[in-house]
Coordinates of C-alpha atoms in Angstrom, one line a residue:
X26 CA 9.8 -293.2 -129.0
X27 CA 7.7 -294.8 -126.3
X28 CA 4.9 -293.6 -128.2
X29 CA 6.0 -295.1 -131.2
X30 CA 6.7 -298.6 -129.4
X31 CA 3.3 -298.5 -128.0
X32 CA 1.9 -297.9 -131.3
X33 CA 3.8 -300.7 -132.7
X34 CA 2.6 -303.1 -130.1
X35 CA -0.9 -302.2 -130.7
X36 CA -0.6 -302.7 -134.3
X37 CA 0.6 -306.4 -133.9
X38 CA -2.3 -307.1 -131.2
X39 CA -4.9 -305.8 -133.6
X40 CA -3.3 -308.1 -136.5
X41 CA -3.2 -311.1 -134.1
X42 CA -6.9 -310.4 -132.9
X43 CA -7.9 -310.9 -136.7
X44 CA -5.5 -313.7 -137.4
X45 CA -7.2 -315.4 -134.6
X46 CA -10.5 -315.5 -135.4
X47 CA -9.7 -319.0 -136.7
X48 CA -10.2 -321.3 -133.8
X49 CA -7.2 -323.3 -134.5
X50 CA -5.1 -320.2 -134.5
X51 CA -6.5 -319.5 -131.0
X52 CA -5.6 -323.0 -129.9
X53 CA -2.1 -322.5 -131.4
X54 CA -1.4 -319.2 -129.1
X55 CA -3.6 -320.6 -126.2
X56 CA -3.4 -317.8 -123.4
X57 CA -0.4 -316.1 -124.6
X58 CA -2.2 -313.4 -126.4
X59 CA -0.3 -310.3 -124.8
X60 CA 3.2 -309.2 -126.0
X61 CA 4.7 -310.2 -122.8
X62 CA 3.1 -313.8 -123.0
X63 CA 4.5 -314.0 -126.8
X64 CA 7.6 -312.8 -125.8
X65 CA 7.8 -315.2 -122.9
X66 CA 6.7 -318.2 -124.9
X67 CA 9.1 -317.8 -127.9
X68 CA 12.2 -316.7 -126.0
X69 CA 12.9 -314.2 -128.5
X70 CA 12.4 -310.5 -128.3
X71 CA 9.6 -309.1 -130.2
X72 CA 11.4 -306.9 -132.3
X73 CA 12.9 -309.8 -133.8
X74 CA 9.7 -310.4 -135.6
X75 CA 8.3 -308.7 -138.9
X76 CA 4.6 -309.4 -138.1
X77 CA 2.5 -311.7 -136.0
X78 CA 2.8 -314.1 -138.7
X79 CA 6.2 -314.8 -137.7
X80 CA 5.1 -314.8 -134.0
X81 CA 2.9 -317.4 -134.7
X82 CA 5.1 -319.6 -136.5
X83 CA 7.7 -319.2 -133.4
X84 CA 5.1 -320.2 -131.0
X85 CA 4.1 -323.1 -132.9
X86 CA 7.7 -324.4 -133.0
X87 CA 7.9 -323.8 -129.4
X88 CA 4.8 -325.7 -128.7
X89 CA 5.5 -328.8 -131.4
X90 CA 9.1 -328.8 -129.3
X91 CA 7.3 -328.9 -125.6
X92 CA 4.6 -331.3 -126.8
X93 CA 7.2 -333.7 -128.2
X94 CA 9.5 -333.6 -124.8
X95 CA 6.3 -334.1 -122.4
X96 CA 4.6 -336.8 -124.8
X97 CA 4.9 -340.2 -123.0
X98 CA 4.2 -343.1 -125.4
X99 CA 3.3 -345.1 -122.4
X100 CA 0.4 -343.2 -121.5
X101 CA -2.9 -344.1 -123.1
X102 CA -6.0 -341.9 -124.1
X103 CA -9.5 -342.6 -122.2
X104 CA -11.7 -345.3 -123.6
X105 CA -15.2 -345.5 -123.5
X106 CA -18.4 -347.6 -123.8
X107 CA -20.9 -348.4 -126.6
X108 CA -23.5 -346.3 -124.9
X109 CA -20.8 -343.3 -125.2
X110 CA -20.6 -343.6 -129.1
X111 CA -22.0 -340.3 -130.8
X112 CA -24.6 -341.2 -133.3
X113 CA -24.3 -339.8 -136.2
X114 CA -20.4 -339.3 -135.8
X115 CA -20.0 -336.1 -137.2
X116 CA -18.3 -335.6 -140.6
X117 CA -15.6 -333.1 -141.1
X118 CA -13.2 -332.1 -143.8
X119 CA -12.0 -329.0 -146.1
X120 CA -15.0 -329.9 -148.3
X121 CA -18.6 -331.1 -148.3
X122 CA -19.6 -334.6 -147.4
X123 CA -21.0 -335.1 -151.1
X124 CA -17.1 -334.6 -152.5
X125 CA -15.5 -337.2 -150.4
X126 CA -13.3 -339.1 -152.8
X127 CA -14.8 -342.5 -154.4
X128 CA -12.0 -345.0 -154.1
X129 CA -12.3 -348.2 -156.2
X130 CA -11.6 -351.0 -153.5
X131 CA -10.5 -353.5 -156.1
X132 CA -7.9 -351.5 -158.1
X133 CA -7.0 -349.6 -154.6
X134 CA -3.4 -350.4 -153.7
X135 CA -1.5 -348.6 -150.8
X136 CA 1.8 -347.4 -151.7
X137 CA 4.9 -347.6 -149.4
X138 CA 8.1 -345.2 -149.9
X139 CA 10.8 -343.7 -148.2
X140 CA 12.7 -345.4 -145.2
X141 CA 10.9 -348.7 -145.8
X142 CA 12.4 -351.8 -146.5
X143 CA 9.6 -354.0 -148.3
X144 CA 7.8 -351.3 -150.3
X145 CA 5.4 -353.5 -152.1
X146 CA 2.0 -352.1 -152.5
X147 CA -0.9 -353.4 -150.4
X148 CA -4.5 -354.4 -151.8
X149 CA -7.3 -354.0 -149.4
X150 CA -7.7 -358.0 -148.6
X151 CA -4.1 -358.4 -147.6
X152 CA -4.5 -355.4 -145.4
X153 CA -7.9 -356.8 -144.1
X154 CA -6.0 -360.1 -143.2
X155 CA -3.8 -358.2 -140.6
X156 CA -4.4 -358.4 -136.9
X157 CA -7.7 -356.6 -135.8
X158 CA -8.2 -354.9 -132.9
X159 CA -10.9 -352.1 -132.0
X160 CA -11.0 -348.9 -129.6
X161 CA -13.6 -346.6 -128.2
X162 CA -11.9 -343.4 -128.1
X163 CA -12.8 -339.8 -128.2
X164 CA -12.3 -337.7 -131.3
X165 CA -11.3 -333.9 -130.4
X166 CA -11.4 -331.2 -133.5
X167 CA -9.1 -328.4 -133.3
X168 CA -12.4 -326.4 -133.8
X169 CA -13.7 -327.2 -130.1
X170 CA -16.2 -330.1 -130.7
X171 CA -15.4 -333.8 -129.7
X172 CA -17.1 -337.2 -130.5
X173 CA -16.8 -340.6 -129.4
X174 CA -16.5 -343.4 -132.1
X175 CA -15.5 -347.0 -132.8
X176 CA -12.7 -347.8 -134.7
X177 CA -11.0 -351.1 -135.9
X178 CA -7.9 -351.9 -137.8
X179 CA -4.5 -353.2 -137.1
X180 CA -2.1 -351.4 -134.9
X181 CA 0.1 -349.2 -137.1
X182 CA 3.5 -350.1 -134.8
X183 CA 2.5 -354.0 -136.2
X184 CA 1.6 -352.6 -139.9
X185 CA 5.3 -350.6 -139.6
X186 CA 7.2 -353.7 -138.3
X187 CA 5.9 -356.0 -141.0
X188 CA 6.8 -353.3 -143.9
X189 CA 10.4 -353.0 -142.4
X190 CA 9.8 -349.4 -141.5
X191 CA 12.9 -347.7 -139.9
X192 CA 11.9 -346.9 -136.6
X193 CA 14.6 -344.6 -135.7
X194 CA 13.4 -342.2 -138.2
X195 CA 11.8 -339.1 -136.9
X196 CA 8.7 -338.9 -139.2
X197 CA 5.9 -340.8 -140.7
X198 CA 4.0 -339.2 -143.7
X199 CA 0.7 -339.7 -145.4
X200 CA -0.9 -338.9 -148.8
X201 CA -4.5 -339.0 -149.1
X202 CA -6.9 -339.8 -152.2
X203 CA -8.7 -336.1 -151.2
X204 CA -5.2 -334.1 -152.0
X205 CA -4.9 -334.0 -148.2
X206 CA -1.5 -334.8 -146.5
X207 CA 0.0 -334.7 -142.9
X208 CA 2.9 -336.2 -141.0
X209 CA 3.6 -337.3 -137.5
X210 CA 6.3 -338.0 -135.2
X211 CA 7.3 -341.8 -134.9
X212 CA 6.4 -342.3 -131.1
X213 CA 3.1 -341.4 -131.8
X214 CA 3.2 -343.7 -134.8
X215 CA 4.6 -346.6 -132.6
X216 CA 2.0 -345.5 -129.7
X217 CA -0.4 -348.8 -128.7
X218 CA -3.6 -346.9 -129.4
X219 CA -2.4 -345.8 -133.1
X220 CA -4.7 -347.6 -135.5
X221 CA -4.2 -348.0 -139.3
X222 CA -8.2 -347.8 -139.1
X223 CA -10.2 -350.1 -141.7
X224 CA -13.9 -350.1 -140.2
X225 CA -15.9 -347.6 -138.2
X226 CA -18.7 -349.1 -135.6
X227 CA -18.1 -352.8 -136.8
X228 CA -18.7 -351.7 -140.4
X229 CA -16.4 -351.4 -143.2
X230 CA -15.0 -347.7 -143.3
X231 CA -17.6 -345.6 -145.1
X232 CA -16.4 -343.0 -147.7
X233 CA -17.3 -340.1 -145.2
X234 CA -15.2 -341.3 -142.5
X235 CA -12.4 -342.1 -144.6
X236 CA -12.4 -345.3 -147.1
X237 CA -10.3 -347.3 -147.6
X238 CA -8.4 -346.4 -144.4
X239 CA -7.5 -343.8 -141.8
X240 CA -5.2 -343.5 -139.3
X241 CA -6.8 -343.2 -135.8
X242 CA -5.0 -341.2 -133.0
X243 CA -6.6 -340.8 -129.9
X244 CA -3.7 -339.0 -128.6
X245 CA -3.9 -336.6 -131.6
X246 CA -6.1 -333.6 -132.4
X247 CA -8.9 -334.5 -135.7
X248 CA -6.7 -332.7 -138.2
X249 CA -3.8 -335.1 -137.6
X250 CA -5.7 -338.2 -138.3
X251 CA -5.6 -338.5 -142.1
X252 CA -8.6 -340.1 -144.1
X253 CA -8.5 -341.7 -147.6
X254 CA -4.7 -342.8 -146.9
X255 CA -3.0 -343.5 -150.5
X256 CA 0.4 -343.5 -149.7
X257 CA 2.6 -343.8 -146.3
X258 CA 6.4 -342.9 -146.2
X259 CA 9.0 -342.7 -143.6
X260 CA 11.7 -340.1 -143.5
X261 CA 13.9 -337.9 -141.6
X262 CA 13.1 -334.8 -143.6
X263 CA 10.5 -332.6 -142.1
X264 CA 7.1 -333.3 -144.3
X265 CA 4.9 -330.6 -143.0
X266 CA 1.1 -330.9 -143.7
X267 CA -1.8 -329.6 -145.4
X268 CA -3.0 -327.6 -142.2
X269 CA 0.5 -327.5 -140.8
X270 CA 1.8 -325.5 -143.4
X271 CA -0.7 -322.8 -142.8
X272 CA 0.4 -322.2 -139.3
X273 CA -1.2 -324.9 -137.4
X274 CA 0.5 -326.6 -135.1
X275 CA 2.5 -329.8 -136.6
X276 CA 2.7 -332.0 -133.3
X277 CA -0.9 -331.4 -132.7
X278 CA -1.5 -333.5 -129.5
X279 CA -4.8 -333.6 -127.7

């Protein structure tokens, strides 16, 4: 019997080693790539799981809950000077730069849905007329690199206030012109450094960085910062996300 258990444990760890060639999934597990660590992290005996994929999901749920508890909406991410800006700022997406979507600025309308009282669509001139603020902050990618850039736009909390979003809800979700989608927790949505960004380095946001707008959150990893946003919704129903549905942490704090 002991030999059988040992064989099963070795098989689980071998499966985990293969899955965690993905840097994001290595981050998902962090330092708990041992059976004892996995069991301790999830709080459930390993024999309750059919495979390491289920273990990864459990660890991800644990991490999401822990990050949500310790997240302080009053803490600010570091800011930097213009001398610190990375040039050129890296492009990163699940497609090549020449495949970035082309959005027509004249016909574009930002759609609103869910728990929002004023769901009228917004055109770009109306969005650009909102109070403008800028930040120089670090973008941290789950793949292990980071870069500092200057982003400008409206505080997302201000935008949510203007459209009558129900800020007692749990989630804010985003749909994007490139087929991407993600969602964030409401405390992060209301954080003072969370921007609905329309500019990069003082210029209109180029297509490769997310035109017509992106959500810029220095408190989140890069995959939580959606580009090419075409719809924003507020909900109490868990919305998931493009990478989150594949096993990445949902909270995604940096």
